[in-house]
Amino acid sequence: MSDTRAKTLTTAAADAVREAAGDAFVAPRLGLVLGSGLGGLADSVEHATAIPYADLPGFPVGSVVGHAGRLVLGTLEGTPVVVLQGRAHLYEGIPASDLAVPTRTVRALGAETLVLTNAAGSLNPEAGPGELMALNDHINLMGANPLMGPNDDAIGPRFVGLGDAYDLDLRTALHAAAEAEGIDLHEGVYLAVAGPSFETPAEIRAFKVLGADAVGMSTVPEVLVARHCGLRVAAVSAITNLAEGLGAEVLTHEHTLQNAARAAEKLQRVLRRFVKDLA
Ligand code: HPA
C-alpha cells in the first residue's frame, strides 16, 4: 500500500476477504465494480476467491435482478484485482453511509485504483443503446452523500475536492484501450438520481440544460467514497437506452438488462485491454 491512509483503513470485510483467500491472498492493484447486467467479466478472473456479499461484514446486500452480489479476488490479464459483481443502491432503501463499505474495502485490501461501471440512459442521441461512455464528471442529484456524518480523519479529509474526480490518465488509458479494440468510446457527464423511478421527459430536458450526457442511479456514491479514501477513479457507462422522451422505447428494468448485454461484450474487451496495459 502506498500511504498511511490505506494502512489505517481496515475493515472487517477486508479481513474476511484475506481470511477466505488464505495463502492465495495477493493485494489487488485495482478494484472493478460491475453494474447491472455487466457482471460477466467476473467469470474471467483467474485464481479466484469468490465471496457472497452476505458473508462480508458490513457489506450492503442488494436485491436487484441482474446483480450477482459477490466479491471476486484474483487476477485479470495477470493483474491482481478485486471485482465487485453487483452493487447495492440507494433506491433499495440502503443508507448512503452503508454504501461506503465496499469501496473502503477495496482500498483496505490495497488497491489504488477503482474502475466503476454502470448501466445508464443517454441524453446524447449519438451515444445510443449498446454504446459505451467514459465519464469525465458528474452531477449529484441523489440528495444523498455517503460522506455525511462524522468524518474519520484517518480515512480522508472532511472536505473532499472533486475537481479531478475522474482521473485524466486513466480516462486516456480507457480511450487507448477502446481504440486498440476498435470500439467507440464516447465521453460525458453522468447525472445521478436516487431512483427507483425512471425520469420524466421534463426532468430529462432539464438535465440536458444542466449539462448531463448520461443519467443513472448509481456510481456517484462510490466515486465520492473513493476520492475521500484516496483511490483514483475511472468510470464507464454502458448505455442501455435513450433517456425518457428522447426515444420511442418504453423504459423497464428488463429492457435495461437486455441492452446492457449488448454493451457488456464491448465493455469486457475494453476493460481487459485496459487492465492488461496497466500491468
Ligand atoms: N435512467 C436512470 N437510470 C438508468 C436509465 C435511465 O434512463 N437507464 C439505465 N439506468
Short mmCIF file of C-alpha atoms and ligand atoms in Angstrom, two decimals:
data_model
loop_
_atom_site.label_atom_id
_atom_site.label_comp_id
_atom_site.label_asym_id
_atom_site.label_seq_id
_atom_site.Cartn_x
_atom_site.Cartn_y
_atom_site.Cartn_z
CA MET A 1 0.00 0.00 0.00
CA SER A 2 1.30 3.36 -0.93
CA ASP A 3 0.35 5.55 2.00
CA THR A 4 -0.60 5.53 5.64
CA ARG A 5 -4.22 6.20 4.84
CA ALA A 6 -4.70 2.82 3.18
CA LYS A 7 -2.86 1.17 6.08
CA THR A 8 -5.14 2.65 8.70
CA LEU A 9 -8.24 1.86 6.66
CA THR A 10 -9.00 -1.63 7.90
CA THR A 11 -12.49 -3.01 7.51
CA ALA A 12 -13.90 -6.24 8.90
CA ALA A 13 -14.85 -7.15 5.34
CA ALA A 14 -11.23 -6.79 4.16
CA ASP A 15 -10.13 -9.10 6.99
CA ALA A 16 -12.77 -11.62 5.92
CA VAL A 17 -11.51 -11.49 2.32
CA ARG A 18 -7.90 -12.06 3.43
CA GLU A 19 -9.01 -14.96 5.57
CA ALA A 20 -11.08 -16.55 2.78
CA ALA A 21 -8.19 -16.27 0.31
CA GLY A 22 -5.66 -17.63 2.81
CA ASP A 23 -2.25 -18.29 1.30
CA ALA A 24 -3.60 -17.32 -2.12
CA PHE A 25 -4.12 -13.71 -1.00
CA VAL A 26 -2.43 -11.15 -3.20
CA ALA A 27 -3.20 -7.46 -2.66
CA PRO A 28 -5.25 -6.19 -5.61
CA ARG A 29 -3.94 -3.26 -7.63
CA LEU A 30 -7.34 -2.47 -8.96
CA GLY A 31 -10.96 -2.63 -7.89
CA LEU A 32 -13.61 -3.19 -10.54
CA VAL A 33 -17.32 -2.65 -9.88
CA LEU A 34 -19.60 -4.38 -12.37
CA GLY A 35 -23.09 -2.88 -12.69
CA SER A 36 -26.48 -4.15 -13.86
CA GLY A 37 -26.14 -6.88 -16.47
CA LEU A 38 -22.38 -6.26 -16.71
CA GLY A 39 -21.12 -8.90 -14.29
CA GLY A 40 -19.76 -11.34 -16.87
CA LEU A 41 -16.19 -10.13 -16.59
CA ALA A 42 -16.02 -11.61 -13.08
CA ASP A 43 -16.10 -15.08 -14.67
CA SER A 44 -12.77 -14.32 -16.37
CA VAL A 45 -10.95 -13.77 -13.08
CA GLU A 46 -8.28 -16.42 -12.56
CA HIS A 47 -7.11 -17.89 -9.25
CA ALA A 48 -10.45 -16.64 -7.97
CA THR A 49 -11.71 -16.50 -4.42
CA ALA A 50 -15.41 -15.59 -4.60
CA ILE A 51 -17.33 -14.48 -1.52
CA PRO A 52 -21.05 -13.58 -1.40
CA TYR A 53 -21.64 -10.08 -0.04
CA ALA A 54 -23.84 -11.65 2.65
CA ASP A 55 -20.67 -13.22 4.11
CA LEU A 56 -18.77 -9.91 4.27
CA PRO A 57 -19.37 -7.92 7.49
CA GLY A 58 -20.95 -4.54 6.84
CA PHE A 59 -21.45 -5.12 3.12
CA PRO A 60 -24.85 -3.89 1.96
CA VAL A 61 -26.64 -6.67 0.10
CA GLY A 62 -28.66 -5.53 -2.89
CA SER A 63 -31.71 -7.32 -4.17
CA VAL A 64 -31.91 -6.21 -7.79
CA VAL A 65 -32.21 -8.73 -10.61
CA GLY A 66 -29.06 -8.67 -12.74
CA HIS A 67 -26.72 -8.18 -9.77
CA ALA A 68 -24.89 -11.28 -8.54
CA GLY A 69 -23.75 -9.78 -5.22
CA ARG A 70 -20.32 -11.26 -4.70
CA LEU A 71 -16.72 -10.17 -4.36
CA VAL A 72 -14.17 -11.96 -6.53
CA LEU A 73 -10.46 -11.67 -5.74
CA GLY A 74 -7.91 -12.95 -8.22
CA THR A 75 -6.06 -11.93 -11.35
CA LEU A 76 -7.30 -10.49 -14.63
CA GLU A 77 -4.86 -10.37 -17.54
CA GLY A 78 -2.16 -11.10 -14.98
CA THR A 79 -3.04 -8.11 -12.76
CA PRO A 80 -4.24 -8.68 -9.18
CA VAL A 81 -7.80 -7.37 -8.98
CA VAL A 82 -10.81 -7.34 -6.72
CA VAL A 83 -14.08 -7.44 -8.63
CA LEU A 84 -17.37 -6.41 -7.07
CA GLN A 85 -20.01 -8.20 -9.09
CA GLY A 86 -23.13 -6.15 -8.49
CA ARG A 87 -23.81 -3.30 -6.11
CA ALA A 88 -26.41 -2.09 -3.65
CA HIS A 89 -28.33 1.11 -4.43
CA LEU A 90 -29.88 3.98 -2.52
CA TYR A 91 -33.27 3.14 -4.03
CA GLU A 92 -33.23 -0.19 -2.22
CA GLY A 93 -33.52 1.79 0.99
CA ILE A 94 -29.89 1.25 1.90
CA PRO A 95 -28.46 4.18 3.89
CA ALA A 96 -25.89 6.18 1.94
CA SER A 97 -23.26 5.60 4.64
CA ASP A 98 -23.56 1.81 4.19
CA LEU A 99 -22.71 2.23 0.51
CA ALA A 100 -19.23 3.33 1.63
CA VAL A 101 -18.24 -0.14 2.84
CA PRO A 102 -17.48 -1.93 -0.46
CA THR A 103 -15.34 0.94 -1.78
CA ARG A 104 -13.42 1.26 1.51
CA THR A 105 -12.87 -2.49 1.48
CA VAL A 106 -11.30 -2.25 -1.97
CA ARG A 107 -8.95 0.41 -0.62
CA ALA A 108 -8.23 -1.50 2.59
CA LEU A 109 -7.25 -4.56 0.53
CA GLY A 110 -4.53 -2.42 -1.04
CA ALA A 111 -5.98 -1.24 -4.36
CA GLU A 112 -5.05 2.23 -5.57
CA THR A 113 -7.46 2.46 -8.47
CA LEU A 114 -11.21 1.90 -8.76
CA VAL A 115 -12.94 1.30 -12.10
CA LEU A 116 -16.70 1.69 -11.93
CA THR A 117 -19.23 0.51 -14.50
CA ASN A 118 -22.95 1.05 -14.72
CA ALA A 119 -25.96 0.86 -16.99
CA ALA A 120 -27.22 4.31 -17.90
CA GLY A 121 -29.64 6.21 -20.08
CA SER A 122 -28.14 8.56 -22.66
CA LEU A 123 -29.05 12.19 -23.29
CA ASN A 124 -26.86 12.19 -26.37
CA PRO A 125 -28.64 10.60 -29.36
CA GLU A 126 -25.25 9.79 -30.92
CA ALA A 127 -24.46 7.55 -27.95
CA GLY A 128 -27.42 5.19 -28.20
CA PRO A 129 -28.22 1.76 -26.74
CA GLY A 130 -25.24 -0.60 -26.77
CA GLU A 131 -22.68 2.23 -26.81
CA LEU A 132 -20.06 2.94 -24.15
CA MET A 133 -19.39 6.29 -22.46
CA ALA A 134 -16.34 7.13 -20.31
CA LEU A 135 -17.36 9.53 -17.56
CA ASN A 136 -15.40 12.75 -17.16
CA ASP A 137 -17.51 14.36 -14.42
CA HIS A 138 -20.78 14.03 -12.56
CA ILE A 139 -23.77 15.95 -11.25
CA ASN A 140 -25.11 14.57 -7.97
CA LEU A 141 -28.89 14.94 -7.75
CA MET A 142 -29.31 11.90 -5.49
CA GLY A 143 -29.98 14.09 -2.48
CA ALA A 144 -27.51 11.99 -0.52
CA ASN A 145 -23.78 11.70 0.09
CA PRO A 146 -22.20 8.71 1.86
CA LEU A 147 -19.63 11.05 3.45
CA MET A 148 -22.28 12.85 5.51
CA GLY A 149 -21.91 12.32 9.25
CA PRO A 150 -18.83 12.33 11.46
CA ASN A 151 -15.58 12.26 9.47
CA ASP A 152 -12.82 9.75 10.22
CA ASP A 153 -9.66 11.77 9.54
CA ALA A 154 -7.68 8.53 9.36
CA ILE A 155 -9.61 7.63 6.20
CA GLY A 156 -9.74 11.00 4.48
CA PRO A 157 -10.38 14.73 4.85
CA ARG A 158 -13.68 16.28 5.96
CA PHE A 159 -13.97 18.23 2.72
CA VAL A 160 -13.07 16.37 -0.45
CA GLY A 161 -12.13 18.14 -3.67
CA LEU A 162 -13.78 16.76 -6.81
CA GLY A 163 -12.10 18.89 -9.48
CA ASP A 164 -10.28 15.86 -10.84
CA ALA A 165 -12.53 13.08 -9.55
CA TYR A 166 -12.39 11.19 -12.86
CA ASP A 167 -8.67 10.65 -13.37
CA LEU A 168 -7.41 12.04 -16.68
CA ASP A 169 -4.62 9.48 -17.10
CA LEU A 170 -6.99 6.58 -16.50
CA ARG A 171 -9.50 8.05 -18.93
CA THR A 172 -6.78 8.44 -21.54
CA ALA A 173 -5.87 4.79 -20.97
CA LEU A 174 -9.51 3.79 -21.40
CA HIS A 175 -9.68 5.60 -24.73
CA ALA A 176 -6.44 3.95 -25.84
CA ALA A 177 -7.81 0.53 -24.87
CA ALA A 178 -11.08 1.18 -26.73
CA GLU A 179 -9.24 2.33 -29.83
CA ALA A 180 -6.99 -0.73 -29.78
CA GLU A 181 -10.13 -2.88 -29.68
CA GLY A 182 -11.84 -0.86 -32.46
CA ILE A 183 -14.66 0.15 -30.12
CA ASP A 184 -16.22 3.63 -29.98
CA LEU A 185 -15.93 5.17 -26.53
CA HIS A 186 -17.96 8.32 -26.02
CA GLU A 187 -17.24 10.67 -23.15
CA GLY A 188 -19.52 12.72 -20.95
CA VAL A 189 -21.05 13.87 -17.68
CA TYR A 190 -23.08 11.41 -15.59
CA LEU A 191 -26.06 12.75 -13.69
CA ALA A 192 -27.07 10.59 -10.71
CA VAL A 193 -30.62 10.36 -9.42
CA ALA A 194 -31.78 8.28 -6.45
CA GLY A 195 -34.38 6.33 -8.44
CA PRO A 196 -36.03 3.85 -8.49
CA SER A 197 -38.42 5.54 -10.89
CA PHE A 198 -37.07 6.49 -14.28
CA GLU A 199 -37.09 10.19 -15.09
CA THR A 200 -39.92 12.23 -16.58
CA PRO A 201 -39.42 13.81 -20.01
CA ALA A 202 -39.36 17.24 -18.31
CA GLU A 203 -36.60 16.10 -15.97
CA ILE A 204 -34.53 14.86 -18.89
CA ARG A 205 -34.99 18.21 -20.70
CA ALA A 206 -33.83 19.95 -17.50
CA PHE A 207 -30.83 17.60 -17.11
CA LYS A 208 -29.82 18.33 -20.69
CA VAL A 209 -29.72 22.05 -19.87
CA LEU A 210 -27.64 21.25 -16.78
CA GLY A 211 -25.00 19.57 -18.95
CA ALA A 212 -25.72 15.87 -18.45
CA ASP A 213 -24.82 13.29 -21.09
CA ALA A 214 -25.95 10.19 -19.20
CA VAL A 215 -28.33 9.50 -16.33
CA GLY A 216 -28.34 6.66 -13.83
CA MET A 217 -28.96 5.56 -10.25
CA SER A 218 -25.50 4.51 -9.04
CA THR A 219 -21.75 5.15 -9.21
CA VAL A 220 -21.62 8.64 -7.67
CA PRO A 221 -21.69 7.34 -4.06
CA GLU A 222 -18.70 5.12 -4.87
CA VAL A 223 -16.84 7.97 -6.56
CA LEU A 224 -17.29 10.19 -3.50
CA VAL A 225 -16.08 7.49 -1.10
CA ALA A 226 -13.22 6.53 -3.39
CA ARG A 227 -11.91 10.07 -3.70
CA HIS A 228 -12.22 10.52 0.07
CA CYS A 229 -10.00 7.49 0.78
CA GLY A 230 -7.53 8.30 -1.98
CA LEU A 231 -8.49 5.88 -4.75
CA ARG A 232 -8.02 7.04 -8.31
CA VAL A 233 -11.26 6.65 -10.26
CA ALA A 234 -12.31 5.74 -13.78
CA ALA A 235 -15.92 5.06 -14.78
CA VAL A 236 -17.70 3.76 -17.86
CA SER A 237 -21.43 3.72 -18.60
CA ALA A 238 -22.95 1.05 -20.77
CA ILE A 239 -25.76 2.90 -22.48
CA THR A 240 -28.94 0.84 -22.36
CA ASN A 241 -31.47 3.36 -23.66
CA LEU A 242 -32.02 6.89 -24.78
CA ALA A 243 -33.27 8.83 -21.76
CA GLU A 244 -37.03 9.30 -21.33
CA GLY A 245 -38.59 11.45 -24.03
CA LEU A 246 -35.65 11.10 -26.41
CA GLY A 247 -36.53 7.68 -27.84
CA ALA A 248 -39.65 5.68 -28.64
CA GLU A 249 -39.00 2.76 -26.30
CA VAL A 250 -40.80 2.15 -23.02
CA LEU A 251 -38.24 2.04 -20.19
CA THR A 252 -38.21 -1.05 -17.98
CA HIS A 253 -35.52 -2.79 -15.94
CA GLU A 254 -35.80 -5.89 -18.19
CA HIS A 255 -35.11 -3.64 -21.14
CA THR A 256 -32.11 -2.19 -19.29
CA LEU A 257 -30.69 -5.68 -18.71
CA GLN A 258 -31.25 -6.76 -22.31
CA ASN A 259 -29.44 -3.76 -23.69
CA ALA A 260 -26.70 -3.96 -21.06
CA ALA A 261 -25.90 -7.37 -22.50
CA ARG A 262 -25.36 -5.69 -25.90
CA ALA A 263 -22.80 -3.34 -24.40
CA ALA A 264 -21.30 -5.86 -21.99
CA GLU A 265 -19.24 -7.71 -24.57
CA LYS A 266 -17.63 -4.45 -25.75
CA LEU A 267 -17.12 -3.27 -22.19
CA GLN A 268 -15.36 -6.52 -21.29
CA ARG A 269 -12.97 -6.16 -24.20
CA VAL A 270 -12.13 -2.56 -23.30
CA LEU A 271 -11.62 -3.37 -19.62
CA ARG A 272 -9.47 -6.45 -20.28
CA ARG A 273 -7.24 -4.41 -22.56
CA PHE A 274 -7.17 -1.55 -20.04
CA VAL A 275 -6.11 -3.91 -17.24
CA LYS A 276 -3.53 -5.59 -19.46
CA ASP A 277 -1.98 -2.25 -20.44
CA LEU A 278 -1.90 -1.21 -16.79
CA ALA A 279 0.37 -4.13 -15.93
N1 HPA B 1 -32.43 6.48 -16.16
C1 HPA B 1 -31.89 6.15 -14.97
N2 HPA B 1 -31.18 5.05 -14.77
C2 HPA B 1 -30.99 4.25 -15.82
C3 HPA B 1 -31.52 4.53 -17.09
C4 HPA B 1 -32.29 5.70 -17.27
O1 HPA B 1 -32.78 6.02 -18.35
N3 HPA B 1 -31.14 3.50 -17.92
C5 HPA B 1 -30.39 2.66 -17.16
N4 HPA B 1 -30.30 3.10 -15.90
#
